[in-house]
Coordinates of C-alpha atoms in Angstrom, one line a residue:
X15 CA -10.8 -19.3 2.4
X16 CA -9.5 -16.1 0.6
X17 CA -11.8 -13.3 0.0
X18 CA -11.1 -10.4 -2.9
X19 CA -12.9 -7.3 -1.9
X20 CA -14.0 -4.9 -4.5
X21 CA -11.3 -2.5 -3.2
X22 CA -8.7 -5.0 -2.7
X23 CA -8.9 -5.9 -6.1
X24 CA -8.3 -2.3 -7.3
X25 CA -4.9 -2.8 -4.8
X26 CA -3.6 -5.6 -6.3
X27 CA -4.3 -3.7 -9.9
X28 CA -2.5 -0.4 -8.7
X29 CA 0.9 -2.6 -7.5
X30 CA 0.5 -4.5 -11.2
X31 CA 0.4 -0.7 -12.8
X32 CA 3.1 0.7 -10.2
X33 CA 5.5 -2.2 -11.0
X34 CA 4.4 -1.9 -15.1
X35 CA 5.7 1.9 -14.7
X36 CA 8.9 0.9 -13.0
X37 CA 10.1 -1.6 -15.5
X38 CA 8.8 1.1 -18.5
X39 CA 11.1 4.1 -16.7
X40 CA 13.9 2.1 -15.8
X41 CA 14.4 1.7 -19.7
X42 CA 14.0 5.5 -19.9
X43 CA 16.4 7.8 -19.1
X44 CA 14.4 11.0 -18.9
X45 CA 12.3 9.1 -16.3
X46 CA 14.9 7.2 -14.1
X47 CA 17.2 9.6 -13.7
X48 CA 14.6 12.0 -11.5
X49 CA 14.3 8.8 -9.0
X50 CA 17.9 8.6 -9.2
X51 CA 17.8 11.8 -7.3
X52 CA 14.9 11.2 -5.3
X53 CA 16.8 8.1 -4.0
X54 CA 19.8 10.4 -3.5
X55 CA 17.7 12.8 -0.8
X56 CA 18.0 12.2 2.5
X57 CA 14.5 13.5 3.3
X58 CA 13.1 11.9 0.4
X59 CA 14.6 8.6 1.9
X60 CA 13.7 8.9 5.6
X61 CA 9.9 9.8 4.6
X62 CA 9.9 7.2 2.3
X63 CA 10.8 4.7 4.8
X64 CA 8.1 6.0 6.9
X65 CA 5.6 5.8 4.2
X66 CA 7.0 2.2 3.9
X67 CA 6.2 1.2 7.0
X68 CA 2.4 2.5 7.0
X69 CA 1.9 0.4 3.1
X70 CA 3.2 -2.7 5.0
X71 CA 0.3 -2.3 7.4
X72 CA -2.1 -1.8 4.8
X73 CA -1.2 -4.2 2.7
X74 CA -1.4 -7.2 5.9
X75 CA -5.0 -5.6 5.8
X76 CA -5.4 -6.0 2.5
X77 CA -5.5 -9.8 2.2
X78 CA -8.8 -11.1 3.4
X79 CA -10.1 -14.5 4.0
X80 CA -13.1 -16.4 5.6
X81 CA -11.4 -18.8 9.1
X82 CA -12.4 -22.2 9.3
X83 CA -14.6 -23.3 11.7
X84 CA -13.5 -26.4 13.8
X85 CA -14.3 -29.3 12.6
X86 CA -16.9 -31.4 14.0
X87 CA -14.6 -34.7 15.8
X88 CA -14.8 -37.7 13.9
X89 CA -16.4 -41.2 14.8
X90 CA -14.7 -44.2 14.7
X91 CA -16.1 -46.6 12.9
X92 CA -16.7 -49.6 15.3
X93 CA -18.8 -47.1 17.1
X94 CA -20.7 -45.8 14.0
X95 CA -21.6 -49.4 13.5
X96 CA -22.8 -50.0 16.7
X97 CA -25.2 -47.1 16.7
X98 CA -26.6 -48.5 13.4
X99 CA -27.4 -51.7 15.0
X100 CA -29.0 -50.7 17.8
X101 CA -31.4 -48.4 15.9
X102 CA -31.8 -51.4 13.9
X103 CA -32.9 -53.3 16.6
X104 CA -35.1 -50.6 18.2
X105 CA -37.0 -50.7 14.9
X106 CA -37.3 -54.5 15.2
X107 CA -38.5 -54.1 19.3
X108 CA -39.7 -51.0 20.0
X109 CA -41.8 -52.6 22.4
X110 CA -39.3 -53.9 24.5
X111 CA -37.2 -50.8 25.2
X112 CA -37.2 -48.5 27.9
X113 CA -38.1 -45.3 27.9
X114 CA -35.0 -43.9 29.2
X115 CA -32.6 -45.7 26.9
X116 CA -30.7 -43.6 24.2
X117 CA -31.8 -46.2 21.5
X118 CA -35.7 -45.3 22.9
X119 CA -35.1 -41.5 21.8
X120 CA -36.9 -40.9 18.4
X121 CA -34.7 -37.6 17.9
X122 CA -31.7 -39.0 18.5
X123 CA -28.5 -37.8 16.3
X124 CA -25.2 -38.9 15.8
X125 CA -22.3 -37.0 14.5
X126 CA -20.9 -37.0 11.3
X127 CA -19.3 -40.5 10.2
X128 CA -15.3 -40.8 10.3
X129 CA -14.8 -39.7 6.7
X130 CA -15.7 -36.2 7.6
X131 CA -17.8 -33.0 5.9
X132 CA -16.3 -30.8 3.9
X133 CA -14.5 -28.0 5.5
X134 CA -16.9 -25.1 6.4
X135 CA -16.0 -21.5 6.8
X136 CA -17.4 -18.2 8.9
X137 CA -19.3 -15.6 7.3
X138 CA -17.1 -13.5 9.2
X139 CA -14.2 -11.9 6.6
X140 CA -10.9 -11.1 8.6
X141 CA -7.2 -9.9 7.4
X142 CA -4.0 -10.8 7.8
X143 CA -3.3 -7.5 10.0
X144 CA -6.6 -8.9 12.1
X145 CA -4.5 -12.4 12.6
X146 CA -1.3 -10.9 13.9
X147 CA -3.3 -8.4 16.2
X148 CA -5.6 -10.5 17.9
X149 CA -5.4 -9.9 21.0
X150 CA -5.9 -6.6 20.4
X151 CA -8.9 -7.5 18.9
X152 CA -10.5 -9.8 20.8
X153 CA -10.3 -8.0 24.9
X154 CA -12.3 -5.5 25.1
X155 CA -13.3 -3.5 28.4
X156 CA -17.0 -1.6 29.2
X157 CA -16.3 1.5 28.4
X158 CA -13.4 4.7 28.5
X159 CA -10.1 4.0 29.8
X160 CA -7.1 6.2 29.6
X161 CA -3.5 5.4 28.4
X162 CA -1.6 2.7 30.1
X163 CA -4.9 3.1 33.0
X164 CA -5.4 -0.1 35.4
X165 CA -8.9 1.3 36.4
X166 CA -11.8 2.6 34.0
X167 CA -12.3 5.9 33.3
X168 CA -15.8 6.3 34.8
X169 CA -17.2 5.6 38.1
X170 CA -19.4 2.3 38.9
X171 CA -21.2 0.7 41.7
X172 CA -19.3 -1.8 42.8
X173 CA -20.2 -4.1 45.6
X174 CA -18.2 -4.7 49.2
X175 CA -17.1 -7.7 50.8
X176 CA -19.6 -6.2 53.9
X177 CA -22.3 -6.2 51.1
X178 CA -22.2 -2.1 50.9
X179 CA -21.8 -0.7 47.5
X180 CA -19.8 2.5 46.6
X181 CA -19.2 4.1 43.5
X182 CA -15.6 4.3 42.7
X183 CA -13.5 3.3 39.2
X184 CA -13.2 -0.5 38.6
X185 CA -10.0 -2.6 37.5
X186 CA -9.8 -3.4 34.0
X187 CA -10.3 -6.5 32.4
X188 CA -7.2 -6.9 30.6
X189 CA -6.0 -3.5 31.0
X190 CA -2.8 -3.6 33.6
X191 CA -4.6 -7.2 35.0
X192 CA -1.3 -8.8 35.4
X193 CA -0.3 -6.2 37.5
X194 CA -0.9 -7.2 41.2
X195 CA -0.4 -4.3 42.7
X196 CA -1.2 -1.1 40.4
X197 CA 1.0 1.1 42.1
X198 CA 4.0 -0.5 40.7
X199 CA 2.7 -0.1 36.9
X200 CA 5.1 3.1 36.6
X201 CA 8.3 0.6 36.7
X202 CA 6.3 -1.9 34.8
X203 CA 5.5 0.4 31.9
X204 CA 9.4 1.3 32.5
X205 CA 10.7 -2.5 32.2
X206 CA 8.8 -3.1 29.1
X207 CA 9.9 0.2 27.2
X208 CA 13.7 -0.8 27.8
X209 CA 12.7 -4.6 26.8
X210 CA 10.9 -3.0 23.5
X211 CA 14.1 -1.0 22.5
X212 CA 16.6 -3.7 23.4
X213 CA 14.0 -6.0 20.8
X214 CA 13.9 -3.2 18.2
X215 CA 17.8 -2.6 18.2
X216 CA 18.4 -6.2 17.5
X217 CA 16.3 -6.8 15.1
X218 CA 18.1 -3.6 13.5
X219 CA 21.0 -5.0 14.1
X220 CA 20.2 -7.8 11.7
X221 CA 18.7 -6.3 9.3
X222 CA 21.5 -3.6 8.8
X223 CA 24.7 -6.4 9.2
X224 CA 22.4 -8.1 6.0
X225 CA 22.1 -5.1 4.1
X226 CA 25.7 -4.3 4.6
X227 CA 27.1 -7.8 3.4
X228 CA 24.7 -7.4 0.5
X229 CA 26.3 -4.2 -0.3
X230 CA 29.7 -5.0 0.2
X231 CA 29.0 -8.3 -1.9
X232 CA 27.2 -6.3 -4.8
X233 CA 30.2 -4.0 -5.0
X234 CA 33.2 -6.4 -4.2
X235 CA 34.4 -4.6 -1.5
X236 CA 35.0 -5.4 2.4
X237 CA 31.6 -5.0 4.8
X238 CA 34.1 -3.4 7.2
X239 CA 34.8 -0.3 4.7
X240 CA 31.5 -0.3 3.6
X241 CA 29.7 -0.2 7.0
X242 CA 32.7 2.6 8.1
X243 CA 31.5 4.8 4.8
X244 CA 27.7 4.4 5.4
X245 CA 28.2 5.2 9.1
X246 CA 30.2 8.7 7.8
X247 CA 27.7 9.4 5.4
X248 CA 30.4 8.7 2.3
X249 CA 27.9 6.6 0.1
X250 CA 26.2 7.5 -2.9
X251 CA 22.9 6.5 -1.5
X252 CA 22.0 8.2 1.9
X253 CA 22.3 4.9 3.6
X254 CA 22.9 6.2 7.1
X255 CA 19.6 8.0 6.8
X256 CA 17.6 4.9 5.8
X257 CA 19.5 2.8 8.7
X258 CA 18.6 5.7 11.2
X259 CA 15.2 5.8 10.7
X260 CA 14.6 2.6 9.8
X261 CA 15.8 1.9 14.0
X262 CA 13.5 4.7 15.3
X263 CA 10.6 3.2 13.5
X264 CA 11.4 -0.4 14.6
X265 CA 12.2 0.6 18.4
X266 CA 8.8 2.5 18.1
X267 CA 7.0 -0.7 17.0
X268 CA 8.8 -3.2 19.2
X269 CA 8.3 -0.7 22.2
X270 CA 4.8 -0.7 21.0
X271 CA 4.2 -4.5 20.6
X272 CA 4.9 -5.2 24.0
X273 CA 3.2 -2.4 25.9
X274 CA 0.5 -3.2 24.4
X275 CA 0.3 -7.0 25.0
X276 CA -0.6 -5.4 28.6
X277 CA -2.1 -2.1 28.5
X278 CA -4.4 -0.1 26.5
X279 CA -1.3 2.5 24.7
X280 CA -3.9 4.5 23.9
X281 CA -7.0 4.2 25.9
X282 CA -10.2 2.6 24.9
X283 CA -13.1 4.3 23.3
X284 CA -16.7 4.5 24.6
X285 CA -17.7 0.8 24.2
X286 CA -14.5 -0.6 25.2
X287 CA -12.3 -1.2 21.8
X288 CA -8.7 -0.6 21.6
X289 CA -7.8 2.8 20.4
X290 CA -4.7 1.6 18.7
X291 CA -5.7 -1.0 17.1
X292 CA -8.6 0.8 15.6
X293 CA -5.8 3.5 14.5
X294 CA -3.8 0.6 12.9
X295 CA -6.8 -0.7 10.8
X296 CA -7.7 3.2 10.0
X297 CA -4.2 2.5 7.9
X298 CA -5.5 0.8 5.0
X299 CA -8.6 3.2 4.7
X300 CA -6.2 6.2 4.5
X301 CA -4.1 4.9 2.2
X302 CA -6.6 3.3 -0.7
X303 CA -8.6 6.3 -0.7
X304 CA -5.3 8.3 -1.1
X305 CA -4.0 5.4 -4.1
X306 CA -7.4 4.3 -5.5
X307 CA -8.5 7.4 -6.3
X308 CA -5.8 8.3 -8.2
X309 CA -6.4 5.1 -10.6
X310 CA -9.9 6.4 -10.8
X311 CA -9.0 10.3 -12.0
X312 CA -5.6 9.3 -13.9
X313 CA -7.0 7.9 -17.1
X314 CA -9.5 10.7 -17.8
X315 CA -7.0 13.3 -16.6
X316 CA -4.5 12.0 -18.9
X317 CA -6.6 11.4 -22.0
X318 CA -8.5 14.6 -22.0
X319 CA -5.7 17.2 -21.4
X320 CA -4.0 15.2 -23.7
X321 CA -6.8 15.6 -26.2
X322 CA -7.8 19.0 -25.9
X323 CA -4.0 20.5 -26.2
X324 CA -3.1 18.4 -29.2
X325 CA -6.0 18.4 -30.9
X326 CA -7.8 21.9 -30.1
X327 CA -10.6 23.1 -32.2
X328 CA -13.9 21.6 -31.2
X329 CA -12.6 18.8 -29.0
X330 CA -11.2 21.8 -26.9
X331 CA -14.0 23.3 -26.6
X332 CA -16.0 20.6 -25.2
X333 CA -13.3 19.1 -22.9
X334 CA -13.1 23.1 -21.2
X335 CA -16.4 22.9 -21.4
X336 CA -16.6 19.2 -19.4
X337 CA -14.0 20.4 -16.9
X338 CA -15.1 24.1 -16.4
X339 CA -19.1 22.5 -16.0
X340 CA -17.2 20.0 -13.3
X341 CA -15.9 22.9 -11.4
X342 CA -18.3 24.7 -10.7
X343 CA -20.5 22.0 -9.2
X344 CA -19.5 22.6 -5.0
X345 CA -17.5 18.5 -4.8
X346 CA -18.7 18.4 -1.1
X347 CA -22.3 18.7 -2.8
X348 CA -22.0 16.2 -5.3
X349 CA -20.4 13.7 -2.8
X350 CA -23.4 14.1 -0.2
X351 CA -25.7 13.9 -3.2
X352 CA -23.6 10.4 -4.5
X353 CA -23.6 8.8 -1.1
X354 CA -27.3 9.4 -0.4
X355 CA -27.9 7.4 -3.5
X356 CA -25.6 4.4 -2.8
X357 CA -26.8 5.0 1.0
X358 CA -30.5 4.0 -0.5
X359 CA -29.6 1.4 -2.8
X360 CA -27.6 -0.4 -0.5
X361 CA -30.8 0.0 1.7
X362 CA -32.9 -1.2 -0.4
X363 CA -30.8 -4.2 -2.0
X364 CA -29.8 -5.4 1.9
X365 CA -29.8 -9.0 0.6
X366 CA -27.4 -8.5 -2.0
X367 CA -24.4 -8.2 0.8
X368 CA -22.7 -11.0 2.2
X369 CA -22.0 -9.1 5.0
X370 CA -21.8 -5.2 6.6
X371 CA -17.8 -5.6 5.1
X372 CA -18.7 -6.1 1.6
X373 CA -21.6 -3.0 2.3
X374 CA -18.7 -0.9 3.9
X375 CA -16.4 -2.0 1.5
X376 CA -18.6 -0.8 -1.2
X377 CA -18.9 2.6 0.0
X378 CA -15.4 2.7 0.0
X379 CA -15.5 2.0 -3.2
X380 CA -17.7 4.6 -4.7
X381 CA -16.3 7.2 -2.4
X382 CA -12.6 6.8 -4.5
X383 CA -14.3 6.9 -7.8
X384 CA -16.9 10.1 -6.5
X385 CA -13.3 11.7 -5.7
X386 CA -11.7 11.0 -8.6
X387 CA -14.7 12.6 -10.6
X388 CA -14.3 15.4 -8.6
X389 CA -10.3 15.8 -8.6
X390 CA -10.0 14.6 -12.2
X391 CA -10.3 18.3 -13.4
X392 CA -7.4 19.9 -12.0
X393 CA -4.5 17.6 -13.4
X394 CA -6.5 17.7 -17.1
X395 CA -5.8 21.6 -17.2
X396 CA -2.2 21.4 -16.7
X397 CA -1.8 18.9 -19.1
X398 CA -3.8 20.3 -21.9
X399 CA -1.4 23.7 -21.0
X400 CA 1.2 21.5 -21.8
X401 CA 0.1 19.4 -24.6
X402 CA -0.3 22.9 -26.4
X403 CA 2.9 24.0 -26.2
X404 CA 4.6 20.5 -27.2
X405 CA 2.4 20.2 -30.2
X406 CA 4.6 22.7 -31.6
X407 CA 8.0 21.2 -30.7
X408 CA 9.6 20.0 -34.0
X409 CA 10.1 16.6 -33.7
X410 CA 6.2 16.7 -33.2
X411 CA 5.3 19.1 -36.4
X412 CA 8.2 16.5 -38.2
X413 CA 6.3 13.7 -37.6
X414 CA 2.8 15.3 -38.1
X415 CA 4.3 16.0 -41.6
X416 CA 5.5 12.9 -42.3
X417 CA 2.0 11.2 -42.0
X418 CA 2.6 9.9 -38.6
X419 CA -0.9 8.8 -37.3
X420 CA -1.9 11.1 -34.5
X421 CA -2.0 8.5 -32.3
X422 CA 1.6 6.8 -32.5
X423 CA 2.2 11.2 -32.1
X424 CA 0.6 10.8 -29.1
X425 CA 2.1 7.7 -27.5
X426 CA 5.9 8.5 -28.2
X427 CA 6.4 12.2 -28.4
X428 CA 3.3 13.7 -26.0
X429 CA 3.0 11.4 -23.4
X430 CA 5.9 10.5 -22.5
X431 CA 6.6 14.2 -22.0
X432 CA 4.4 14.7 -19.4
X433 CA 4.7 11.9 -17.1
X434 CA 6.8 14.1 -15.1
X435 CA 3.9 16.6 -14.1
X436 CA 1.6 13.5 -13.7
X437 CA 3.9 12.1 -11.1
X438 CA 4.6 15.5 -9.4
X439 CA 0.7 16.3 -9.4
X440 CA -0.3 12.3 -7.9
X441 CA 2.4 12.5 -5.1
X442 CA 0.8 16.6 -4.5
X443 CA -3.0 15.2 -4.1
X444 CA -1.7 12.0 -2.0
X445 CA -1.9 13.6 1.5
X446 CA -5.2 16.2 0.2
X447 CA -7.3 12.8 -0.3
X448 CA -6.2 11.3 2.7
X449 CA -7.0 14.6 4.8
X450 CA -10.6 14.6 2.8
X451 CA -11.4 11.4 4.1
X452 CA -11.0 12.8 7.5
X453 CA -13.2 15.6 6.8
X454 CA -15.5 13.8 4.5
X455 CA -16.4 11.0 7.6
X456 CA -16.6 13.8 10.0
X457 CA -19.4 15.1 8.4
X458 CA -21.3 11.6 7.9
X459 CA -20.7 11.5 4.2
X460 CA -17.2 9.7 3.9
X461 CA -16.7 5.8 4.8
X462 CA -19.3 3.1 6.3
X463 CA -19.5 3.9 10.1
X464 CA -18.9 0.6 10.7
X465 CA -15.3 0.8 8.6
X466 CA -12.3 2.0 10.8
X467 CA -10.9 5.0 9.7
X468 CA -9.3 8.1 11.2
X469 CA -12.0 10.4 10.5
X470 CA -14.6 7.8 12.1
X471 CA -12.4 8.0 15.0
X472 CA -12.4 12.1 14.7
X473 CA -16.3 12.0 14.6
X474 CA -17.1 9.6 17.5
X475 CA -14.3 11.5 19.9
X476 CA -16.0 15.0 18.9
X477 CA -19.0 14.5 21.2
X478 CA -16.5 13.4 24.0
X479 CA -14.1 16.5 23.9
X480 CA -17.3 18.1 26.3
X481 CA -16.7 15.7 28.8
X482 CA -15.1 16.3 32.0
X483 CA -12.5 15.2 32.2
X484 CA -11.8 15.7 28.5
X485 CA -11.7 12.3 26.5
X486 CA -8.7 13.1 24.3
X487 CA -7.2 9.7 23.4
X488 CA -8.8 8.9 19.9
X489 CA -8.6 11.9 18.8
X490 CA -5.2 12.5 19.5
X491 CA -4.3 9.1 18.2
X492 CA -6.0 9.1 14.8
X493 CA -4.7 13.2 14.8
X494 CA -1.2 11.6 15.2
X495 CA -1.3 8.6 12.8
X496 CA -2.6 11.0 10.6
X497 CA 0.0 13.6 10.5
X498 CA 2.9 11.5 10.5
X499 CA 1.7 9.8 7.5
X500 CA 0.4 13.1 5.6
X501 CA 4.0 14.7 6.8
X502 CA 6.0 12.3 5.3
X503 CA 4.2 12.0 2.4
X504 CA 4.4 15.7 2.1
X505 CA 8.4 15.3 2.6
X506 CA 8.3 13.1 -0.4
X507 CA 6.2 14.9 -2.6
X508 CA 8.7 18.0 -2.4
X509 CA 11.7 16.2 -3.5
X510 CA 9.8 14.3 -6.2
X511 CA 8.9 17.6 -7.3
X512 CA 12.1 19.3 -7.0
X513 CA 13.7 16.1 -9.3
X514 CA 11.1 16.0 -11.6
X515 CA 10.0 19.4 -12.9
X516 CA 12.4 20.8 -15.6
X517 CA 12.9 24.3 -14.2
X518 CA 14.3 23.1 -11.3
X519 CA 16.7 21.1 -12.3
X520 CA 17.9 23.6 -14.9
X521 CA 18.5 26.2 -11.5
X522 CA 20.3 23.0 -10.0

């Protein structure tokens, strides 16, 4: 049974108002032409396939839904019948039964009748990324193991055939347990690397010999020229570099799919779990407090500087005022402060939660909007700066003269002027938001302990880095999903800023 989440409903909203903005710049030049040239940058192209990649996996999380429970079997009807009569006829003779017999039983209950109950459904609330990594999800060991380790990463009694016990490291559960000989795991780990790249070069392989006959056949021209002048780098597009990385990223996942059908990639933490899988779900956290929180700060952003630069006067005043006020407030302060509060309501209101995901959920939720309160303040000043100066451009003093309603002056001649430093500023705080949530749960105050997320990851390994040996593994996997992510979308941000802002393309 599908299940809409508070925060996956703001996801499906976001996409709607991504796709609204498409359709609205491809009819404008002023706006399609800078993702012309964003499409025409090789960097911008390879991060943006990266950044692909990483939305894919959020969005499979995204999409939540109650499983079914198995249905209780059904009774034929002959049977059902006979089971009526003989409680019939126990209710006629009880006297004359035994004891011992099933119709003697006073408690006795039969299963549902052939027609069957309506379906019924677990409180438990899974995704679609949760369905295609099960068993990831589902082994789980006693405690630390390292990477690609056939034997726990602490010491245990374990009991001789003699009856003596010693303390040495145990085999895994699932970790290497196909393995019967451990020694051999180096050329195992070998086998499966080569299988996983064969895997992930085929399936490039089919994906680019599509792309290519969709190409050739959009343009009317032979696949075998075509596929010559991508592998030269001759198109318009950068092609090649979208091909290229789009074969290290598959290799990497294919290599990755099946190594880890048999080892632990990257460990387990201290109660057992799978590091990577709890890196992979950490995706969608990153990502809608990086995305959500923009929808939260863009409308008051927008409509403020807007305001106070076309308007000035008094309604200046008191939108500096707002802002300036905002500012000076410490935003790690007001973010403990908000969280305490939702901490005890949620506390208090217990029975109000279907379960600890719609509590965790929740505080997702009010973290993205307690960010974009606090982050809200920075992309207002730059567009009241610029709302100032275009409100005495002369196709805006023409129409203010010619009785134009402030509002339609707005609409057409302001906004649309602007979008550019919107989109340069929102691309900017991307990687910032998804960095804060890292620091934000390290500190206790950021997501729902129970919600995977890189920085819960970063917090629970903390305590571990005194161990020794050093316990390494989660922090250097969420430190590593986390960069690659913020990296690319740092590559990205620089060439939408670089197309986008007017001074550099008049240097171009």
């Amino acid at each position: 049974m599908p299940v809409v989440l508070l925060t996956d409903a703001f996801v499906f909203l976001l996409i709607a108002v991504a796709i609204g903005f498409a359709l609205y710049a491809r009819r404008h030049e002023h706006l399609s032409a800078p993702w012309r040239s964003v499409g025409r940058s090789p960097v911008g192209v390879g991060a943006l396939v990266v950044i692909t990649f990483y939305v894919a996996v959020g969005l499979l999380d995204t999409l939540h839904f109650h499983p079914r429970l198995e249905a209780v079997p059904a009774v034929p009807a002959d049977a059902e019948a006979a089971f009526i009569g003989s409680q019939a006829v126990r209710e006629a003779t009880p006297d004359r039964l035994p004891e011992s017999s099933p119709e003697a039983e006073p408690d006795a209950v039969w299963p549902a009748p052939a027609t069957g109950p309506a379906p019924r459904y677990s409180a438990q609330v899974l995704s679609l990324l949760d369905v295609l990594l099960n068993p990831l999800r589902e082994r789980q060991e006693k405690t630390f193991s390292a990477p690609f380790a056939t034997r726990s990463f602490v010491r245990e009694p374990i009991e001789q055939p003699d009856g003596s016990v010693v303390r040495d490291f145990p085999r895994l559960i699932h970790g290497g347990a196909h393995l019967a000989d451990p020694a051999k795991r180096g050329w195992d780990i070998l086998w499966r690397t080569l299988l996983g790249l064969v895997k992930g070069l085929l399936l490039w392989a089919l994906l680019a010999a599509a792309l290519v006959w969709l190409l050739a056949r959009r343009r009317g021209q032979p696949p075998r020229n075509l596929a010559r002048a991508i592998a030269h780098g001759e198109t318009e597009l950068p092609w090649r570099v979208a091909l290229l990385t789009l074969a290290l990223m598959l290799m990497l996942m294919m290599v990755a799919a099946d190594l880890s059908a048999k080892y632990y990639i990257l460990g387990t933490d201290k109660v057992g779990e799978d590091v990577f899988y709890q890196a992979l779900k950490s995706i969608r956290t990153g990502l809608v407090i990086g995305t959500l929180t923009t929808l939260v700060m863009l409308p008051a952003a927008v409509i403020l500087g807007i305001m106070a630069g076309y308007f000035r006067g008094l309604t200046d005043d008191i939108i500096q005022y707002l802002y300036t006020t905002l500012n000076s407030i410490p935003g790690v302060l007001l973010i403990a402060a908000a969280i305490l509060m939702l901490q005890v309501h949620m506390t208090n209101h217990a029975d109000q939660f279907a379960s600890l995901v719609h509590r965790a959920d929740l505080r997702l939720f009010f973290l993205c909007i307690i960010l974009g309160v606090t982050s809200w303040t920075g992309l207002c000043r730059l567009l009241r700066g610029e709302a100032l100066k275009l409100r005495e451009a002369d196709y805006v003093l023409a129409a203010t003269a010619l009785g134009v309603r402030h509002s339609t002056v707005i609409a057409r001649h302001i906004l649309p002027n602007v979008l550019h430093i919107v989109m340069i500023t929102l691309v900017l705080d991307f990687s910032g938001l998804v960095l804060a949530e890292a620091v934000l749960s390290y500190v206790n105050i950021g997501v729902d302990p129970t919600m995977n997320s890189w920085g819960n990851m970063i917090n629970s390994a903390r305590l571990e880095l005194a161990r020794d040996p050093v316990v390494w593994w989660s922090l250097a996997a969420a430190f590593g999903f986390m960069f690659t992510l913020v990296l690319a979308a740092n590559l990205f941000a620089d060439v939408v800023r670089d197309a986008f802002d007017p001074r550099l393309r008049a240097l171009r």
